[in-house]
mmCIF file of C-alpha atoms in Angstrom:
data_model
loop_
_atom_site.group_PDB
_atom_site.id
_atom_site.type_symbol
_atom_site.label_atom_id
_atom_site.label_comp_id
_atom_site.label_asym_id
_atom_site.label_seq_id
_atom_site.Cartn_x
_atom_site.Cartn_y
_atom_site.Cartn_z
ATOM 1 C CA UNK A 1 -87.662 -26.046 -63.874
ATOM 2 C CA UNK A 2 -85.545 -24.152 -61.434
ATOM 3 C CA UNK A 3 -81.813 -23.959 -61.885
ATOM 4 C CA UNK A 4 -79.548 -24.680 -58.993
ATOM 5 C CA UNK A 5 -77.483 -21.898 -57.431
ATOM 6 C CA UNK A 6 -74.308 -23.367 -58.916
ATOM 7 C CA UNK A 7 -75.760 -23.407 -62.447
ATOM 8 C CA UNK A 8 -77.021 -19.849 -62.091
ATOM 9 C CA UNK A 9 -73.550 -18.762 -61.031
ATOM 10 C CA UNK A 10 -72.049 -20.592 -64.002
ATOM 11 C CA UNK A 11 -74.457 -18.939 -66.451
ATOM 12 C CA UNK A 12 -73.749 -15.550 -64.915
ATOM 13 C CA UNK A 13 -69.983 -16.071 -65.289
ATOM 14 C CA UNK A 14 -70.470 -17.270 -68.872
ATOM 15 C CA UNK A 15 -72.478 -14.164 -69.739
ATOM 16 C CA UNK A 16 -69.846 -11.947 -68.141
ATOM 17 C CA UNK A 17 -67.064 -13.599 -70.131
ATOM 18 C CA UNK A 18 -69.006 -13.301 -73.388
ATOM 19 C CA UNK A 19 -69.569 -9.574 -72.825
ATOM 20 C CA UNK A 20 -65.918 -9.013 -71.896
ATOM 21 C CA UNK A 21 -64.687 -10.936 -74.941
ATOM 22 C CA UNK A 22 -66.954 -8.863 -77.180
ATOM 23 C CA UNK A 23 -65.628 -5.631 -75.651
ATOM 24 C CA UNK A 24 -62.019 -6.745 -76.065
ATOM 25 C CA UNK A 25 -62.560 -7.745 -79.700
ATOM 26 C CA UNK A 26 -64.256 -4.417 -80.379
ATOM 27 C CA UNK A 27 -61.308 -2.535 -78.866
ATOM 28 C CA UNK A 28 -58.878 -4.657 -80.896
ATOM 29 C CA UNK A 29 -60.529 -3.814 -84.232
ATOM 30 C CA UNK A 30 -58.007 -1.047 -85.092
ATOM 31 C CA UNK A 31 -55.107 -3.367 -84.262
ATOM 32 C CA UNK A 32 -56.580 -6.212 -86.326
ATOM 33 C CA UNK A 33 -57.220 -3.857 -89.229
ATOM 34 C CA UNK A 34 -53.613 -2.663 -89.033
ATOM 35 C CA UNK A 35 -52.285 -6.231 -89.211
ATOM 36 C CA UNK A 36 -54.648 -7.138 -92.060
ATOM 37 C CA UNK A 37 -53.566 -4.109 -94.093
ATOM 38 C CA UNK A 38 -49.894 -4.833 -93.420
ATOM 39 C CA UNK A 39 -50.221 -8.325 -94.928
ATOM 40 C CA UNK A 40 -52.150 -7.132 -97.981
ATOM 41 C CA UNK A 41 -50.298 -6.754 -101.291
ATOM 42 C CA UNK A 42 -49.011 -3.225 -101.687
ATOM 43 C CA UNK A 43 -50.937 -2.543 -104.903
ATOM 44 C CA UNK A 44 -54.207 -3.824 -103.418
ATOM 45 C CA UNK A 45 -54.240 -1.916 -100.123
ATOM 46 C CA UNK A 46 -56.563 0.833 -101.364
ATOM 47 C CA UNK A 47 -58.824 -1.454 -103.398
ATOM 48 C CA UNK A 48 -59.662 -4.216 -100.905
ATOM 49 C CA UNK A 49 -62.514 -3.722 -98.473
ATOM 50 C CA UNK A 50 -61.975 -6.849 -96.345
ATOM 51 C CA UNK A 51 -60.199 -6.570 -93.001
ATOM 52 C CA UNK A 52 -57.918 -9.490 -93.923
ATOM 53 C CA UNK A 53 -56.869 -10.749 -97.353
ATOM 54 C CA UNK A 54 -57.898 -14.318 -98.337
ATOM 55 C CA UNK A 55 -55.754 -17.048 -96.770
ATOM 56 C CA UNK A 56 -53.799 -17.788 -99.918
ATOM 57 C CA UNK A 57 -53.078 -14.143 -100.707
ATOM 58 C CA UNK A 58 -51.263 -12.970 -97.605
ATOM 59 C CA UNK A 59 -48.094 -11.088 -98.540
ATOM 60 C CA UNK A 60 -45.023 -9.712 -96.735
ATOM 61 C CA UNK A 61 -44.377 -7.263 -99.558
ATOM 62 C CA UNK A 62 -45.030 -4.250 -97.326
ATOM 63 C CA UNK A 63 -42.619 -5.462 -94.643
ATOM 64 C CA UNK A 64 -39.884 -6.122 -97.198
ATOM 65 C CA UNK A 65 -40.388 -2.677 -98.724
ATOM 66 C CA UNK A 66 -40.234 -0.949 -95.335
ATOM 67 C CA UNK A 67 -36.997 -2.682 -94.321
ATOM 68 C CA UNK A 68 -35.234 -2.581 -97.692
ATOM 69 C CA UNK A 69 -36.297 0.761 -99.177
ATOM 70 C CA UNK A 70 -36.176 2.909 -96.022
ATOM 71 C CA UNK A 71 -34.083 3.393 -92.872
ATOM 72 C CA UNK A 72 -36.835 2.007 -90.680
ATOM 73 C CA UNK A 73 -34.725 -0.967 -89.601
ATOM 74 C CA UNK A 74 -32.042 1.344 -88.206
ATOM 75 C CA UNK A 75 -34.791 3.454 -86.623
ATOM 76 C CA UNK A 76 -35.972 0.401 -84.686
ATOM 77 C CA UNK A 77 -32.412 -0.279 -83.519
ATOM 78 C CA UNK A 78 -32.073 3.321 -82.330
ATOM 79 C CA UNK A 79 -35.362 3.044 -80.425
ATOM 80 C CA UNK A 80 -34.233 -0.214 -78.830
ATOM 81 C CA UNK A 81 -30.897 1.278 -77.723
ATOM 82 C CA UNK A 82 -32.528 4.414 -76.292
ATOM 83 C CA UNK A 83 -35.371 2.538 -74.576
ATOM 84 C CA UNK A 84 -33.170 -0.137 -73.015
ATOM 85 C CA UNK A 85 -30.600 2.424 -71.875
ATOM 86 C CA UNK A 86 -33.272 4.598 -70.268
ATOM 87 C CA UNK A 87 -34.822 1.514 -68.650
ATOM 88 C CA UNK A 88 -31.574 0.248 -67.130
ATOM 89 C CA UNK A 89 -30.483 3.686 -65.910
ATOM 90 C CA UNK A 90 -33.968 4.419 -64.595
ATOM 91 C CA UNK A 91 -34.047 1.167 -62.629
ATOM 92 C CA UNK A 92 -30.607 1.803 -61.096
ATOM 93 C CA UNK A 93 -31.238 5.443 -60.169
ATOM 94 C CA UNK A 94 -34.758 4.836 -58.835
ATOM 95 C CA UNK A 95 -33.737 1.762 -56.834
ATOM 96 C CA UNK A 96 -31.069 3.590 -54.845
ATOM 97 C CA UNK A 97 -32.769 7.002 -54.696
ATOM 98 C CA UNK A 98 -36.121 5.541 -53.649
ATOM 99 C CA UNK A 99 -34.413 3.774 -50.736
ATOM 100 C CA UNK A 100 -32.785 7.023 -49.619
ATOM 101 C CA UNK A 101 -36.101 8.901 -49.762
ATOM 102 C CA UNK A 102 -37.796 6.161 -47.754
ATOM 103 C CA UNK A 103 -35.229 5.598 -45.023
ATOM 104 C CA UNK A 104 -33.464 8.934 -44.526
ATOM 105 C CA UNK A 105 -35.020 11.941 -42.822
ATOM 106 C CA UNK A 106 -34.207 15.623 -43.077
ATOM 107 C CA UNK A 107 -35.042 18.853 -44.908
ATOM 108 C CA UNK A 108 -33.110 17.788 -48.007
ATOM 109 C CA UNK A 109 -35.126 14.595 -48.457
ATOM 110 C CA UNK A 110 -38.430 16.318 -47.706
ATOM 111 C CA UNK A 111 -37.633 18.931 -50.341
ATOM 112 C CA UNK A 112 -36.881 16.167 -52.821
ATOM 113 C CA UNK A 113 -40.261 14.578 -52.181
ATOM 114 C CA UNK A 114 -42.002 17.884 -52.821
ATOM 115 C CA UNK A 115 -40.057 18.360 -56.050
ATOM 116 C CA UNK A 116 -40.968 14.834 -57.159
ATOM 117 C CA UNK A 117 -44.649 15.627 -56.638
ATOM 118 C CA UNK A 118 -44.299 18.899 -58.535
ATOM 119 C CA UNK A 119 -42.737 17.024 -61.453
ATOM 120 C CA UNK A 120 -45.939 15.002 -61.771
ATOM 121 C CA UNK A 121 -48.132 18.123 -61.848
ATOM 122 C CA UNK A 122 -46.710 19.799 -64.955
ATOM 123 C CA UNK A 123 -47.250 18.443 -68.491
ATOM 124 C CA UNK A 124 -44.184 17.284 -70.395
ATOM 125 C CA UNK A 125 -44.826 19.719 -73.238
ATOM 126 C CA UNK A 126 -44.105 22.584 -70.839
ATOM 127 C CA UNK A 127 -40.383 21.725 -70.754
ATOM 128 C CA UNK A 128 -39.990 20.836 -74.423
ATOM 129 C CA UNK A 129 -38.536 24.158 -75.563
ATOM 130 C CA UNK A 130 -36.207 24.595 -72.528
ATOM 131 C CA UNK A 131 -34.839 21.080 -72.986
ATOM 132 C CA UNK A 132 -34.283 21.640 -76.690
ATOM 133 C CA UNK A 133 -32.435 24.920 -76.070
ATOM 134 C CA UNK A 134 -30.359 23.248 -73.357
ATOM 135 C CA UNK A 135 -29.420 20.441 -75.733
ATOM 136 C CA UNK A 136 -28.342 22.991 -78.373
ATOM 137 C CA UNK A 137 -26.193 24.918 -75.887
ATOM 138 C CA UNK A 138 -24.530 21.706 -74.677
ATOM 139 C CA UNK A 139 -24.002 20.416 -78.215
ATOM 140 C CA UNK A 140 -26.055 17.286 -77.539
ATOM 141 C CA UNK A 141 -28.399 17.460 -80.523
ATOM 142 C CA UNK A 142 -28.128 14.298 -82.651
ATOM 143 C CA UNK A 143 -26.648 12.409 -79.697
ATOM 144 C CA UNK A 144 -28.511 9.402 -78.316
ATOM 145 C CA UNK A 145 -27.335 10.270 -74.815
ATOM 146 C CA UNK A 146 -29.471 13.433 -74.831
ATOM 147 C CA UNK A 147 -32.639 11.478 -75.575
ATOM 148 C CA UNK A 148 -31.766 8.837 -72.983
ATOM 149 C CA UNK A 149 -31.358 11.534 -70.319
ATOM 150 C CA UNK A 150 -34.655 13.168 -71.299
ATOM 151 C CA UNK A 151 -36.536 9.867 -71.064
ATOM 152 C CA UNK A 152 -34.793 9.093 -67.786
ATOM 153 C CA UNK A 153 -35.749 12.433 -66.258
ATOM 154 C CA UNK A 154 -39.279 12.385 -67.638
ATOM 155 C CA UNK A 155 -40.063 9.120 -65.833
ATOM 156 C CA UNK A 156 -38.049 9.799 -62.696
ATOM 157 C CA UNK A 157 -40.863 11.317 -60.639
ATOM 158 C CA UNK A 158 -43.182 8.323 -61.066
ATOM 159 C CA UNK A 159 -40.309 5.875 -60.547
ATOM 160 C CA UNK A 160 -39.145 7.428 -57.283
ATOM 161 C CA UNK A 161 -42.619 7.620 -55.781
ATOM 162 C CA UNK A 162 -43.310 4.025 -56.797
ATOM 163 C CA UNK A 163 -40.059 2.709 -55.310
ATOM 164 C CA UNK A 164 -40.488 4.778 -52.156
ATOM 165 C CA UNK A 165 -43.877 3.171 -51.547
ATOM 166 C CA UNK A 166 -42.294 -0.281 -51.818
ATOM 167 C CA UNK A 167 -39.474 0.564 -49.442
ATOM 168 C CA UNK A 168 -41.956 2.115 -46.991
ATOM 169 C CA UNK A 169 -43.813 -1.217 -46.906
ATOM 170 C CA UNK A 170 -40.609 -3.149 -46.124
ATOM 171 C CA UNK A 171 -40.135 -3.623 -42.354
ATOM 172 C CA UNK A 172 -37.090 -1.888 -40.905
ATOM 173 C CA UNK A 173 -36.675 -4.854 -38.550
ATOM 174 C CA UNK A 174 -35.359 -6.914 -41.481
ATOM 175 C CA UNK A 175 -32.439 -4.519 -41.880
ATOM 176 C CA UNK A 176 -31.791 -4.429 -38.157
ATOM 177 C CA UNK A 177 -31.707 -8.224 -38.014
ATOM 178 C CA UNK A 178 -29.210 -8.331 -40.886
ATOM 179 C CA UNK A 179 -26.931 -5.824 -39.157
ATOM 180 C CA UNK A 180 -27.093 -7.847 -35.922
ATOM 181 C CA UNK A 181 -25.841 -10.851 -37.906
ATOM 182 C CA UNK A 182 -22.810 -8.843 -38.989
ATOM 183 C CA UNK A 183 -23.843 -7.689 -42.477
ATOM 184 C CA UNK A 184 -22.883 -4.227 -43.707
ATOM 185 C CA UNK A 185 -25.470 -1.659 -44.830
ATOM 186 C CA UNK A 186 -24.761 -2.420 -48.480
ATOM 187 C CA UNK A 187 -25.013 -6.180 -47.935
ATOM 188 C CA UNK A 188 -28.336 -5.733 -46.154
ATOM 189 C CA UNK A 189 -29.639 -3.638 -49.021
ATOM 190 C CA UNK A 190 -28.512 -6.030 -51.765
ATOM 191 C CA UNK A 191 -29.319 -9.353 -50.113
ATOM 192 C CA UNK A 192 -32.364 -8.590 -47.983
ATOM 193 C CA UNK A 193 -34.155 -5.509 -49.302
ATOM 194 C CA UNK A 194 -33.786 -5.753 -53.076
ATOM 195 C CA UNK A 195 -35.417 -9.226 -53.344
ATOM 196 C CA UNK A 196 -38.483 -7.823 -51.568
ATOM 197 C CA UNK A 197 -38.930 -4.910 -53.994
ATOM 198 C CA UNK A 198 -38.406 -6.810 -57.262
ATOM 199 C CA UNK A 199 -42.050 -6.253 -58.347
ATOM 200 C CA UNK A 200 -41.518 -2.517 -57.984
ATOM 201 C CA UNK A 201 -38.322 -2.579 -60.036
ATOM 202 C CA UNK A 202 -40.073 -4.623 -62.721
ATOM 203 C CA UNK A 203 -42.998 -2.182 -62.767
ATOM 204 C CA UNK A 204 -40.921 0.947 -63.269
ATOM 205 C CA UNK A 205 -38.764 -0.832 -65.871
ATOM 206 C CA UNK A 206 -41.826 -1.763 -67.923
ATOM 207 C CA UNK A 207 -43.273 1.732 -67.707
ATOM 208 C CA UNK A 208 -40.004 3.428 -68.684
ATOM 209 C CA UNK A 209 -39.466 1.072 -71.617
ATOM 210 C CA UNK A 210 -42.957 1.569 -73.034
ATOM 211 C CA UNK A 211 -42.909 5.336 -72.530
ATOM 212 C CA UNK A 212 -39.513 5.628 -74.182
ATOM 213 C CA UNK A 213 -40.430 3.269 -77.026
ATOM 214 C CA UNK A 214 -43.574 5.268 -77.889
ATOM 215 C CA UNK A 215 -42.218 8.805 -77.342
ATOM 216 C CA UNK A 216 -42.249 11.124 -80.351
ATOM 217 C CA UNK A 217 -41.933 14.832 -79.521
ATOM 218 C CA UNK A 218 -38.464 14.984 -77.949
ATOM 219 C CA UNK A 219 -37.201 12.297 -80.329
ATOM 220 C CA UNK A 220 -38.124 14.451 -83.315
ATOM 221 C CA UNK A 221 -36.433 17.497 -81.780
ATOM 222 C CA UNK A 222 -33.190 16.021 -80.464
ATOM 223 C CA UNK A 223 -32.417 13.536 -83.260
ATOM 224 C CA UNK A 224 -32.413 15.444 -86.540
ATOM 225 C CA UNK A 225 -30.295 13.020 -88.583
ATOM 226 C CA UNK A 226 -32.414 10.787 -90.823
ATOM 227 C CA UNK A 227 -30.390 7.671 -89.972
ATOM 228 C CA UNK A 228 -30.331 8.519 -86.273
ATOM 229 C CA UNK A 229 -34.052 8.689 -85.537
ATOM 230 C CA UNK A 230 -36.460 6.592 -83.527
ATOM 231 C CA UNK A 231 -39.195 4.483 -85.090
ATOM 232 C CA UNK A 232 -41.955 6.917 -84.111
ATOM 233 C CA UNK A 233 -40.211 9.631 -86.122
ATOM 234 C CA UNK A 234 -39.382 7.201 -88.920
ATOM 235 C CA UNK A 235 -43.074 6.469 -89.445
ATOM 236 C CA UNK A 236 -43.681 10.031 -90.583
ATOM 237 C CA UNK A 237 -41.837 9.393 -93.855
ATOM 238 C CA UNK A 238 -44.719 7.197 -95.014
ATOM 239 C CA UNK A 239 -47.144 10.113 -95.047
ATOM 240 C CA UNK A 240 -47.108 13.556 -96.590
ATOM 241 C CA UNK A 241 -49.562 16.377 -97.267
ATOM 242 C CA UNK A 242 -50.723 14.724 -100.492
ATOM 243 C CA UNK A 243 -50.608 10.978 -99.943
ATOM 244 C CA UNK A 244 -50.251 8.312 -97.281
ATOM 245 C CA UNK A 245 -48.632 4.970 -98.088
ATOM 246 C CA UNK A 246 -51.013 2.871 -96.005
ATOM 247 C CA UNK A 247 -49.330 -0.428 -96.809
ATOM 248 C CA UNK A 248 -45.900 0.656 -95.617
ATOM 249 C CA UNK A 249 -47.334 2.641 -92.703
ATOM 250 C CA UNK A 250 -49.314 -0.321 -91.386
ATOM 251 C CA UNK A 251 -46.335 -2.642 -91.835
ATOM 252 C CA UNK A 252 -44.112 -0.211 -89.934
ATOM 253 C CA UNK A 253 -46.734 0.100 -87.198
ATOM 254 C CA UNK A 254 -46.987 -3.681 -86.894
ATOM 255 C CA UNK A 255 -43.217 -3.963 -86.548
ATOM 256 C CA UNK A 256 -43.307 -1.255 -83.877
ATOM 257 C CA UNK A 257 -46.016 -2.999 -81.876
ATOM 258 C CA UNK A 258 -44.405 -6.462 -81.856
ATOM 259 C CA UNK A 259 -41.479 -5.725 -79.471
ATOM 260 C CA UNK A 260 -43.804 -3.964 -77.026
ATOM 261 C CA UNK A 261 -46.276 -6.873 -77.100
ATOM 262 C CA UNK A 262 -43.443 -9.370 -76.680
ATOM 263 C CA UNK A 263 -42.070 -7.390 -73.742
ATOM 264 C CA UNK A 264 -45.477 -7.111 -72.091
ATOM 265 C CA UNK A 265 -46.273 -10.798 -72.622
ATOM 266 C CA UNK A 266 -43.376 -11.872 -70.423
ATOM 267 C CA UNK A 267 -43.540 -8.965 -67.977
ATOM 268 C CA UNK A 268 -47.289 -8.550 -67.403
ATOM 269 C CA UNK A 269 -47.212 -10.741 -64.290
ATOM 270 C CA UNK A 270 -44.638 -8.470 -62.659
ATOM 271 C CA UNK A 271 -46.495 -5.362 -63.789
ATOM 272 C CA UNK A 272 -49.739 -6.496 -62.125
ATOM 273 C CA UNK A 273 -47.905 -7.560 -58.967
ATOM 274 C CA UNK A 274 -46.040 -4.276 -58.813
ATOM 275 C CA UNK A 275 -49.037 -2.011 -59.351
ATOM 276 C CA UNK A 276 -51.306 -3.880 -56.920
ATOM 277 C CA UNK A 277 -48.592 -4.198 -54.273
ATOM 278 C CA UNK A 278 -47.722 -0.519 -54.581
ATOM 279 C CA UNK A 279 -51.375 0.486 -54.351
ATOM 280 C CA UNK A 280 -52.065 -1.671 -51.296
ATOM 281 C CA UNK A 281 -48.839 -1.272 -49.378
ATOM 282 C CA UNK A 282 -48.110 2.359 -50.235
#
């Protein structure tokens, strides 16, 4: 019995989805194991072999211990303040600077484009020591502003190139039509251009937030005070040379992942639109 073309296509799609689901579940195994360990009783973490505890034995003991016995709660607040500040500043700076690089011509702007490309060529670790020495000389160690500026500058090259590609894809005729109608340059930019590049702004905001939220090296160098540290640095207190507190570490990791997942859940549509639009139009 021969199958129709429509049924064959349906079976092929079903097989594709099954394979993709299996791959996704396989890649999620570390994340699922982390969550299962976090909800296991603290005294049973090293003795249980199951990925998840039985349904009636789930416990929030590890989460309570992390938040009550350590400074991890304040570490999460510090990370949120730094990440949101870097995101907002990055969006503002990149939005205006990207427009200038796209619309204005001259040696100064060409040099800036070259410098932006050079920024993407060198690894971040190359500037770690110079930035740390600069922060010491300026007295900015243990100041959140220093970390915000570092995260802002570290993402600036990608942000500017992304926004420039969006502005390049925006027709200049739209601005000319707005000026003919009597609008000023600033009014044209705010009312006509910005709505067209919203996917780009959303894309760079998501990338800056995630990069800042997950950053460790500069956070550990610039914020030396135990109460004024980010969550990535705060996680190190749950492990030492002799022992690792897996229950608390997995609970802290779960708490760290939740805001990022929540942020991505609501922003993934804009991220996909921004990346695809930038790739096609740029």
